[in-house]
Short mmCIF file of C-alpha atoms in Angstrom, two decimals:
data_model
loop_
_atom_site.label_atom_id
_atom_site.label_comp_id
_atom_site.label_asym_id
_atom_site.label_seq_id
_atom_site.Cartn_x
_atom_site.Cartn_y
_atom_site.Cartn_z
CA MET A 3 10.67 -4.85 66.62
CA ALA A 4 10.60 -8.22 68.40
CA ARG A 5 13.61 -10.49 68.45
CA GLY A 6 13.58 -13.00 65.60
CA LYS A 7 11.35 -10.90 63.33
CA MET A 8 14.18 -9.72 61.04
CA ASN A 9 13.96 -11.36 57.60
CA ILE A 10 17.12 -13.36 56.89
CA GLU A 11 17.33 -15.25 53.60
CA ARG A 12 19.59 -17.91 52.09
CA LEU A 13 21.92 -16.40 49.54
CA THR A 14 21.55 -17.31 45.84
CA SER A 15 23.40 -16.42 42.63
CA LYS A 16 20.39 -14.41 41.43
CA LYS A 17 20.47 -12.21 44.53
CA ILE A 18 24.19 -11.58 44.04
CA GLU A 19 23.51 -10.46 40.47
CA GLU A 20 20.90 -7.99 41.72
CA LEU A 21 23.36 -6.63 44.31
CA SER A 22 26.08 -6.21 41.68
CA LYS A 23 23.88 -3.76 39.75
CA LYS A 24 23.61 -1.37 42.69
CA ARG A 25 26.09 1.41 42.14
CA GLY A 26 26.05 4.77 43.84
CA LYS A 27 26.14 8.23 42.30
CA GLY A 28 27.94 10.09 45.05
CA GLU A 29 26.33 7.66 47.50
CA VAL A 30 27.94 5.04 49.75
CA PHE A 31 26.86 1.47 50.40
CA PHE A 32 27.44 -0.69 53.47
CA SER A 33 28.49 -4.36 53.23
CA LEU A 34 28.94 -6.37 56.42
CA TYR A 35 30.22 -9.95 56.63
CA ILE A 36 30.20 -11.79 59.95
CA GLY A 37 31.77 -15.24 60.18
CA VAL A 38 29.79 -17.27 62.71
CA ARG A 39 32.03 -19.37 64.96
CA PRO A 40 31.06 -21.74 67.80
CA GLY A 41 31.39 -20.16 71.21
CA ARG A 42 31.70 -16.63 69.84
CA ASN A 43 28.96 -14.00 70.05
CA PHE A 44 28.31 -12.85 66.49
CA VAL A 45 26.62 -9.65 67.73
CA SER A 46 29.76 -8.59 69.61
CA GLU A 47 31.93 -9.40 66.61
CA ALA A 48 29.66 -7.35 64.32
CA ASN A 49 29.77 -4.36 66.68
CA SER A 50 33.55 -4.58 66.80
CA VAL A 51 34.20 -4.68 63.03
CA ILE A 52 31.66 -1.88 62.43
CA SER A 53 33.20 0.39 65.06
CA GLU A 54 36.75 -0.24 63.85
CA GLU A 55 35.91 0.64 60.25
CA VAL A 56 33.95 3.79 61.16
CA GLN A 57 36.87 4.96 63.33
CA ARG A 58 39.29 4.31 60.48
CA ILE A 59 37.17 6.31 58.03
CA GLU A 60 36.82 9.21 60.47
CA LYS A 61 40.56 9.29 61.04
CA GLU A 62 41.37 9.03 57.35
CA GLY A 63 39.02 11.90 56.45
CA SER A 64 38.28 10.57 52.97
CA TYR A 65 34.56 11.58 53.12
CA PRO A 66 32.99 15.02 53.69
CA ALA A 67 31.48 15.78 57.10
CA ASN A 68 27.85 15.22 56.00
CA VAL A 69 28.67 11.75 54.64
CA ILE A 70 30.60 10.86 57.81
CA LYS A 71 27.53 11.85 59.83
CA SER A 72 25.33 9.54 57.68
CA ILE A 73 27.85 6.73 58.03
CA ARG A 74 27.74 7.02 61.83
CA LYS A 75 23.94 7.03 61.84
CA MET A 76 23.62 3.99 59.54
CA SER A 77 26.30 2.08 61.42
CA GLU A 78 24.39 2.49 64.69
CA LYS A 79 21.19 1.38 62.95
CA MET A 80 22.96 -1.75 61.72
CA LYS A 81 24.19 -2.57 65.23
CA GLY A 82 20.63 -2.34 66.52
CA GLU A 83 19.17 -4.59 63.83
CA ILE A 84 21.88 -7.24 64.19
CA ARG A 85 20.66 -7.80 67.76
CA LEU A 86 17.24 -8.75 66.36
CA LEU A 87 18.51 -11.53 64.13
CA ARG A 88 17.77 -15.15 64.89
CA ILE A 89 20.00 -17.10 62.55
CA PRO A 90 19.28 -20.60 61.16
CA ALA A 91 21.25 -23.49 62.65
CA GLU A 92 23.27 -24.17 59.48
CA THR A 93 24.54 -20.58 59.23
CA ARG A 94 28.29 -20.12 58.99
CA SER A 95 28.22 -16.47 57.88
CA ILE A 96 25.80 -13.54 58.02
CA VAL A 97 25.85 -10.92 55.26
CA MET A 98 24.12 -7.53 55.49
CA PHE A 99 23.73 -4.82 52.84
CA TYR A 100 22.50 -1.25 53.31
CA GLY A 101 22.29 1.96 51.38
CA ILE A 102 22.13 5.23 53.31
CA GLY A 103 18.59 5.63 54.62
CA SER A 104 17.45 2.23 53.32
CA SER A 105 16.32 -0.95 55.02
CA GLY A 106 18.88 -3.71 55.21
CA LYS A 107 19.01 -6.99 53.30
CA PHE A 108 20.16 -9.95 55.37
CA TYR A 109 21.50 -13.27 54.09
CA HIS A 110 22.87 -16.41 55.72
CA VAL A 111 25.52 -18.58 54.10
CA PRO A 112 26.43 -22.17 55.13
CA SER A 113 30.11 -21.40 54.46
CA TYR A 114 32.50 -19.44 56.65
CA ILE A 115 33.51 -15.97 55.36
CA PRO A 116 35.92 -13.88 57.50
CA SER A 117 34.30 -10.88 59.22
CA LYS A 118 34.65 -7.61 57.33
CA PHE A 119 32.84 -4.26 57.10
CA VAL A 120 33.20 -2.30 53.85
CA ILE A 121 31.88 1.17 52.99
CA GLU A 122 32.30 2.16 49.35
CA PRO A 123 30.34 3.37 46.27
CA ASP A 124 28.90 -0.10 45.57
CA PHE A 125 28.18 -3.33 47.40
CA TYR A 126 31.23 -5.45 48.21
CA ILE A 127 30.23 -8.82 46.70
CA HIS A 128 33.58 -10.50 46.07
CA PRO A 129 33.38 -12.93 49.05
CA LEU A 130 29.75 -13.77 48.22
CA LEU A 131 30.44 -14.74 44.64
CA GLU A 132 33.34 -16.87 45.77
CA ALA A 133 31.14 -18.62 48.34
CA VAL A 134 28.26 -19.39 45.98
CA GLU A 135 29.72 -19.85 42.51
CA SER A 136 32.68 -21.94 43.65
CA HIS A 137 30.45 -24.55 45.29
CA PRO A 138 28.35 -26.63 42.87
CA LYS A 139 25.59 -28.80 44.30
CA TYR A 140 26.45 -32.46 44.89
CA LEU A 141 24.06 -35.37 45.30
CA VAL A 142 25.33 -38.18 47.54
CA VAL A 143 23.43 -41.46 47.38
CA VAL A 144 24.17 -43.77 50.33
CA LEU A 145 23.25 -47.24 49.19
CA GLU A 146 22.73 -50.44 51.16
CA ARG A 147 21.37 -53.80 49.97
CA ASN A 148 17.81 -53.02 51.09
CA LYS A 149 17.69 -49.25 51.58
CA ALA A 150 19.08 -45.94 50.35
CA ARG A 151 19.16 -42.29 51.29
CA PHE A 152 20.03 -39.07 49.41
CA PHE A 153 22.11 -36.22 50.79
CA SER A 154 22.36 -32.79 49.17
CA PHE A 155 25.72 -31.02 49.62
CA PHE A 156 26.00 -27.30 48.90
CA LEU A 157 28.64 -24.79 50.04
CA GLY A 158 30.45 -27.51 51.96
CA GLU A 159 27.47 -28.49 54.11
CA ILE A 160 24.65 -31.02 54.05
CA GLU A 161 21.74 -28.97 52.76
CA LYS A 162 19.01 -31.64 52.71
CA ILE A 163 18.56 -35.28 53.70
CA SER A 164 15.90 -37.39 52.02
CA GLU A 165 13.62 -39.97 53.57
CA ILE A 166 14.97 -43.53 53.56
CA ILE A 167 14.01 -45.60 50.51
CA SER A 168 13.41 -49.19 51.62
CA SER A 169 12.99 -52.44 49.69
CA ASP A 170 12.12 -55.99 50.73
CA VAL A 171 15.39 -57.84 50.07
CA PRO A 172 15.87 -61.23 51.82
CA GLN A 173 19.15 -61.95 53.59
CA ARG A 174 21.64 -64.10 51.72
CA ILE A 175 21.99 -67.65 53.08
CA LYS A 176 24.37 -70.54 52.52
CA ALA A 177 21.71 -73.22 52.17
CA ALA A 178 17.94 -73.55 52.04
CA ARG A 179 15.83 -76.54 53.07
CA GLY A 180 13.63 -77.82 50.24
CA PHE A 181 15.21 -75.62 47.54
CA ARG A 182 18.41 -75.73 45.61
CA GLU A 183 20.71 -73.04 46.97
CA SER A 184 21.27 -71.54 43.50
CA ASN A 185 17.52 -70.96 43.07
CA VAL A 186 17.30 -69.17 46.41
CA GLN A 187 20.29 -66.97 45.66
CA ALA A 188 18.84 -66.13 42.23
CA HIS A 189 15.61 -65.09 43.97
CA ILE A 190 17.57 -62.85 46.38
CA GLU A 191 19.60 -61.31 43.52
CA ASP A 192 16.37 -60.52 41.70
CA HIS A 193 15.16 -58.54 44.76
CA GLU A 194 18.53 -56.77 45.01
CA ASN A 195 18.41 -55.79 41.34
CA LYS A 196 14.90 -54.43 41.72
CA HIS A 197 16.11 -52.36 44.69
CA LEU A 198 19.04 -51.01 42.66
CA LYS A 199 16.74 -50.06 39.78
CA LYS A 200 14.36 -48.34 42.19
CA VAL A 201 17.19 -46.24 43.64
CA CYS A 202 18.58 -45.64 40.16
CA LYS A 203 15.25 -44.23 38.97
CA GLU A 204 15.16 -41.84 41.93
CA THR A 205 18.77 -40.80 41.26
CA GLU A 206 17.95 -40.08 37.62
CA SER A 207 15.17 -37.73 38.72
CA TYR A 208 17.77 -35.47 40.40
CA PHE A 209 19.72 -35.05 37.16
CA LYS A 210 16.90 -34.98 34.63
CA PHE A 211 17.49 -31.80 32.60
CA GLY A 212 19.25 -30.35 35.67
CA LYS A 213 15.85 -29.43 37.07
CA LYS A 214 16.98 -29.75 40.69
CA GLY A 215 20.28 -27.98 40.18
CA TYR A 216 22.62 -30.92 40.85
CA GLY A 217 25.87 -31.11 38.90
CA HIS A 218 27.73 -34.00 40.51
CA LEU A 219 27.06 -37.42 42.02
CA VAL A 220 28.88 -39.33 44.78
CA ILE A 221 28.09 -42.91 45.83
CA GLY A 222 28.53 -44.28 49.34
CA ALA A 223 28.24 -48.07 49.27
CA HIS A 224 30.10 -51.38 49.57
CA LYS A 225 32.61 -51.50 46.68
CA GLU A 226 30.93 -54.32 44.73
CA TYR A 227 27.47 -52.87 45.30
CA ALA A 228 28.60 -49.41 44.17
CA GLU A 229 29.98 -50.92 40.94
CA LYS A 230 26.71 -52.74 40.24
CA PHE A 231 24.80 -49.53 40.79
CA ARG A 232 27.16 -47.50 38.58
CA LYS A 233 26.65 -49.87 35.64
CA ILE A 234 22.87 -49.38 35.57
CA LEU A 235 22.92 -45.58 35.90
CA GLY A 236 21.72 -43.55 32.94
CA GLU A 237 24.04 -41.39 30.85
CA ARG A 238 23.42 -38.13 32.73
CA SER A 239 24.04 -39.69 36.13
CA GLN A 240 27.12 -41.57 34.91
CA ASN A 241 28.56 -38.33 33.54
CA ALA A 242 27.83 -36.62 36.87
CA LEU A 243 29.55 -39.34 38.94
CA VAL A 244 32.80 -38.03 40.47
CA GLY A 245 33.66 -40.72 43.01
CA SER A 246 32.58 -43.21 45.65
CA TYR A 247 33.55 -44.46 49.09
CA PRO A 248 32.75 -47.55 51.19
CA ILE A 249 30.28 -47.47 54.06
CA MET A 250 29.47 -49.79 56.92
CA PRO A 251 25.97 -50.71 58.18
CA ASN A 252 24.52 -48.39 60.81
CA TYR A 253 26.60 -45.46 59.53
CA LYS A 254 26.50 -42.07 61.26
CA ILE A 255 25.52 -38.85 59.45
CA GLU A 256 28.81 -37.23 60.51
CA GLU A 257 30.70 -40.07 58.83
CA ILE A 258 28.76 -39.53 55.59
CA LYS A 259 29.57 -35.82 55.73
CA LYS A 260 33.29 -36.40 56.30
CA ARG A 261 33.72 -39.05 53.60
CA SER A 262 31.61 -37.16 51.06
CA GLN A 263 33.56 -33.94 51.64
CA LYS A 264 36.82 -35.78 51.01
CA VAL A 265 35.60 -37.08 47.62
CA ILE A 266 34.20 -33.66 46.72
CA GLU A 267 37.46 -31.90 47.65
CA GLU A 268 39.54 -34.32 45.57
CA HIS A 269 37.26 -33.79 42.59
CA GLU A 270 37.31 -29.99 42.85
CA ARG A 271 41.07 -29.86 43.32
CA GLY A 272 41.48 -31.96 40.17
CA LEU A 273 39.19 -29.63 38.20
CA GLU A 274 41.23 -26.60 39.29
CA GLU A 275 44.54 -28.22 38.37
CA ARG A 276 43.23 -29.02 34.88
CA LEU A 277 41.95 -25.44 34.46
CA ILE A 278 45.33 -24.01 35.50
CA ASP A 279 47.11 -26.34 33.08
CA GLU A 280 44.76 -25.12 30.34
CA ILE A 281 45.55 -21.45 31.09
CA PHE A 282 49.30 -22.00 31.04
CA ASN A 283 49.12 -24.10 27.85
CA LYS A 284 46.94 -21.56 26.06
CA SER A 285 49.01 -18.58 27.23
CA GLY A 286 52.13 -20.15 25.75
CA ASP A 287 50.82 -21.29 22.37
CA LYS A 288 50.85 -19.30 19.14
CA ASN A 289 47.17 -18.27 19.42
CA ASN A 290 47.59 -16.71 22.91
CA LEU A 291 44.11 -17.73 24.07
CA ALA A 292 44.88 -17.10 27.74
CA VAL A 293 46.71 -14.44 29.76
CA LEU A 294 48.21 -14.27 33.25
CA GLY A 295 48.66 -11.34 35.63
CA ILE A 296 46.56 -8.24 36.29
CA GLY A 297 48.04 -6.11 33.46
CA PRO A 298 47.41 -8.54 30.56
CA VAL A 299 44.06 -9.56 32.09
CA MET A 300 42.75 -5.97 32.23
CA ASP A 301 44.11 -5.17 28.76
CA SER A 302 42.15 -8.14 27.40
CA PHE A 303 39.05 -7.10 29.32
CA HIS A 304 39.16 -3.54 27.96
CA PHE A 305 39.31 -5.02 24.45
CA HIS A 306 36.20 -7.12 25.28
CA ASN A 307 38.19 -10.29 24.73
CA VAL A 308 37.68 -12.20 28.02
CA GLU A 309 35.58 -15.35 28.22
CA THR A 310 36.46 -16.44 31.80
CA PHE A 311 38.19 -14.69 34.69
CA VAL A 312 40.18 -17.03 36.94
CA ILE A 313 40.99 -15.60 40.39
CA GLY A 314 43.51 -17.23 42.74
CA LYS A 315 42.54 -18.35 46.24
CA ASN A 316 44.57 -15.68 48.01
CA TYR A 317 44.57 -13.01 45.31
CA LYS A 318 44.23 -9.45 46.54
CA GLU A 319 45.72 -6.45 44.82
CA ALA A 320 45.05 -2.74 45.14
CA GLY A 321 44.53 -0.44 42.18
CA TYR A 322 42.29 2.26 40.82
CA VAL A 323 38.73 2.55 39.53
CA CYS A 324 36.94 5.36 37.72
CA PRO A 325 33.98 6.66 39.79
CA LYS A 326 32.06 7.51 36.58
CA CYS A 327 32.50 4.63 34.13
CA HIS A 328 34.10 2.02 36.43
CA TYR A 329 37.25 1.72 34.29
CA ILE A 330 39.72 -0.46 36.23
CA SER A 331 43.50 -0.33 36.34
CA SER A 332 46.27 -1.62 38.59
CA TYR A 333 48.37 1.53 38.08
CA GLN A 334 46.54 4.31 36.18
CA LYS A 335 45.35 7.25 38.25
CA THR A 336 43.49 8.92 35.37
CA CYS A 337 40.69 7.17 33.47
CA SER A 338 41.51 6.36 29.84
CA ASN A 339 37.87 6.84 28.83
CA ASP A 340 36.91 10.23 30.29
CA LYS A 341 40.13 11.53 31.92
CA THR A 342 38.44 11.48 35.35
CA GLU A 343 40.68 11.11 38.39
CA MET A 344 40.55 7.46 39.49
CA THR A 345 39.79 6.49 43.10
CA LYS A 346 41.74 3.95 45.12
CA ALA A 347 40.37 0.40 45.17
CA ASP A 348 41.68 -1.88 47.92
CA ASP A 349 40.51 -5.07 46.20
CA LEU A 350 40.66 -5.09 42.40
CA ALA A 351 39.16 -8.59 42.32
CA ASP A 352 35.87 -7.21 43.65
CA GLU A 353 35.78 -4.48 40.99
CA ILE A 354 36.58 -7.03 38.26
CA ILE A 355 33.82 -9.34 39.48
CA GLU A 356 31.24 -6.54 39.23
CA GLU A 357 32.25 -5.85 35.65
CA ALA A 358 32.25 -9.56 34.82
CA ILE A 359 28.68 -9.93 36.08
CA ALA A 360 27.55 -6.85 34.17
CA ASN A 361 29.17 -8.18 30.96
CA LYS A 362 28.05 -11.80 31.50
CA ILE A 363 31.64 -13.06 31.72
CA LYS A 364 32.28 -16.33 33.55
CA ILE A 365 34.17 -16.20 36.85
CA LYS A 366 36.10 -19.02 38.48
CA HIS A 367 37.51 -18.66 41.99
CA MET A 368 40.26 -21.06 43.00
CA LEU A 369 39.36 -22.95 46.17
CA PHE A 370 42.91 -24.25 46.61
CA SER A 371 46.33 -22.68 46.50
CA ASN A 372 48.49 -23.47 43.48
CA GLU A 373 52.13 -22.41 43.63
CA LYS A 374 52.46 -21.96 39.88
CA PHE A 375 49.27 -19.91 39.42
CA ASP A 376 49.57 -17.95 42.69
CA LYS A 377 52.66 -16.17 41.33
CA TYR A 378 50.25 -14.34 38.99
CA GLY A 379 47.12 -14.39 41.19
CA ILE A 380 44.72 -13.80 38.31
CA GLY A 381 44.30 -15.04 34.75
CA ALA A 382 41.79 -15.14 31.93
CA ILE A 383 40.75 -17.49 29.17
CA LEU A 384 40.10 -15.45 26.05
CA LYS A 385 37.42 -15.66 23.41
CA THR A 386 38.18 -17.57 20.27
CA SER A 387 37.69 -15.68 17.01
CA LYS A 388 34.72 -16.78 14.96
#
């Protein structure tokens, strides 16, 4: 197979949902994450993490000889196919999924995920869900007196840049021969207002019924110009607006990226802090509509009472999972449903995420550390009784 012919796709929420439904019956699945870093050969890094994990499994002896043999064979196949990948420029991580004897699925993600190779009875999707679901799409409109441009931000990167929208707006002047200055300035303001309305109409098209998938708006413009623009925005766009920042003429794309990311980060940090306050307030009131910690969270889940799982930025806890019905526990070694011996799970968050997807439960990953919440690591907002 010629170099560059391997099919590598951009990851989406729908593809993650499809992956979450793959569960083995005595079979193993391979999940490989490679964080792409400047100056580092991603092929060498992939070979290294694959070899280390296969050696660990062989030494541990947790699989029968025939499965170990298949693991070796598939791991070598993966190494060969990685060499054929030609990744897009915006890639920050490569993700590969295989079943034994199957062709691989390859995805690129514009967000860095630490390199990891996992072999277990289902696909390891925890880092993927965190990367995609925790990053809503932002529209940034960079507005000048006679032109504008739209930038799409997704997963921390500029995803798309629009063509420049231009308008014929005369320069402001202090005096005009043959006309009263006020008349000239009124004429110029009329052109400016028409330009603002033109850009406003285009902005509205991004938020109309959410058809383009944008949830938030950021404005880059001179302070007074940004305020004028904000006042004429429609209701949807005004509700989507999360912040603005000043720009200078002849701005650089890198400057837009840096300033936009700062506004986006401040907005997302604020959302997380309000969510954490909500969990603590609800967990302490008389209705107990939220819980904290793995024990109370899993008890609520087993009673089908969870509306939203909230997982801390650095949360990782080992536990046990039933190989038959996927019952999850932080301490039980025997399944409560069918008395089957539970198997060790290194990352309970990944097992919980799979169940959440299957049961259509919302999941929120924390992007930022929070000292108060991190003591528990995981929480849940519960369903209200009807």
